[in-house]
């Protein structure tokens, strides 16, 4: 094979590679005619580009899945935050109700103690009155 023909094949491969890099186009393929070293290099390059294209496709698919999963997770977090807020409000309401019940029970205890004092006082008067009646 003549040097000029080899140089021409190498220039075509080089232009194809430059076009691929310039346009960021992984669909470009270099000519791989023959069975010599240049054809082997061109075939290997085409395989490399095909593998890169598959990897970028997979990366894009994985990125879309990740985006979808992240959206679902964000939605779940928002629902959990809302549920926590509702639970917190319910707990606060229950605490206020328990505090009111506790205050009412304290008032009832105070009233009962006061009533007990009145009953004891009345009982003493009753006993004293009964003793006075018996002496008379």
XYZ file of C-alpha atoms in Angstrom:
136
model
C 0.000 0.000 0.000
C 1.360 3.416 -0.936
C 2.308 6.003 1.650
C -0.115 8.514 0.099
C -3.023 6.113 0.448
C -2.142 5.424 4.124
C -1.823 9.145 4.836
C -5.214 9.759 3.166
C -6.906 7.097 5.284
C -5.333 8.528 8.431
C -6.506 12.056 7.477
C -10.095 10.785 6.958
C -10.031 9.050 10.340
C -8.587 12.199 11.941
C -11.296 14.408 10.326
C -14.029 12.031 11.527
C -12.612 12.153 15.061
C -12.351 15.962 14.990
C -15.940 16.213 13.714
C -17.126 13.954 16.534
C -15.326 16.051 19.155
C -16.410 19.396 17.634
C -20.082 18.427 17.317
C -20.125 16.191 20.420
C -21.716 13.624 18.122
C -21.170 10.047 19.214
C -22.946 8.711 16.137
C -19.932 9.513 13.924
C -18.105 6.434 12.719
C -14.697 6.270 11.126
C -14.042 4.253 7.998
C -12.562 0.881 8.873
C -11.828 -0.667 5.458
C -9.234 -3.389 5.201
C -7.393 -5.622 7.604
C -4.294 -3.597 8.308
C -3.358 -1.739 11.503
C -5.241 1.393 10.442
C -8.449 -0.620 9.988
C -7.894 -2.251 13.386
C -7.418 1.163 15.019
C -10.528 2.512 13.244
C -12.599 -0.523 14.329
C -11.385 -0.163 17.906
C -12.193 3.552 17.860
C -15.706 2.810 16.559
C -16.147 0.269 19.375
C -14.959 2.814 21.943
C -17.382 5.452 20.645
C -20.227 2.909 20.638
C -19.423 1.991 24.261
C -19.320 5.683 25.226
C -22.669 6.252 23.503
C -24.196 3.323 25.435
C -22.712 4.607 28.699
C -24.103 8.111 28.143
C -27.506 6.653 27.274
C -27.453 4.593 30.481
C -26.289 7.617 32.466
C -29.156 9.669 31.046
C -31.660 6.927 31.925
C -30.236 6.627 35.438
C -30.358 10.409 35.869
C -34.031 10.459 34.886
C -34.779 7.645 37.354
C -32.874 9.476 40.065
C -34.801 12.664 39.308
C -38.087 10.793 39.557
C -37.042 9.093 42.792
C -35.898 12.403 44.263
C -39.263 13.953 43.398
C -41.095 11.076 45.096
C -38.850 11.343 48.131
C -39.428 15.103 48.374
C -43.169 14.515 48.193
C -42.961 11.892 50.950
C -40.921 14.235 53.133
C -43.522 16.982 52.666
C -46.324 14.599 53.653
C -44.359 13.446 56.701
C -43.696 17.052 57.723
C -47.396 17.867 57.414
C -48.330 14.791 59.474
C -45.791 15.775 62.136
C -47.238 19.285 62.245
C -50.785 17.945 62.624
C -49.612 15.545 65.353
C -47.831 18.367 67.124
C -50.947 20.533 67.024
C -53.029 17.618 68.358
C -50.532 17.003 71.154
C -50.587 20.701 72.055
C -54.392 20.655 72.163
C -54.361 17.541 74.328
C -51.805 19.097 76.685
C -53.995 22.192 77.044
C -57.033 20.012 77.789
C -55.086 17.985 80.380
C -53.922 21.226 81.987
C -57.506 22.466 82.189
C -58.659 19.162 83.701
C -55.789 19.302 86.196
C -56.757 22.853 87.211
C -60.394 21.768 87.594
C -59.362 18.811 89.766
C -57.296 21.113 91.986
C -60.295 23.416 92.361
C -62.504 20.428 93.186
C -59.987 19.233 95.792
C -59.871 22.699 97.348
C -63.677 22.771 97.434
C -63.848 19.279 98.947
C -61.314 20.208 101.630
C -63.294 23.350 102.407
C -66.521 21.349 102.576
C -64.820 18.795 104.838
C -63.818 21.615 107.204
C -67.402 22.925 107.246
C -68.779 19.431 107.903
C -66.294 18.867 110.765
C -67.164 22.244 112.220
C -70.883 21.477 111.940
C -70.288 18.056 113.467
C -68.599 19.631 116.508
C -71.536 22.005 116.923
C -73.884 19.072 116.610
C -71.980 17.055 119.232
C -71.797 20.077 121.543
C -75.503 20.777 120.970
C -76.343 17.132 121.707
C -74.314 17.245 124.925
C -76.009 20.494 125.928
C -79.421 18.888 125.371
C -78.470 15.860 127.471
C -77.329 18.054 130.384
C -80.465 20.006 130.352
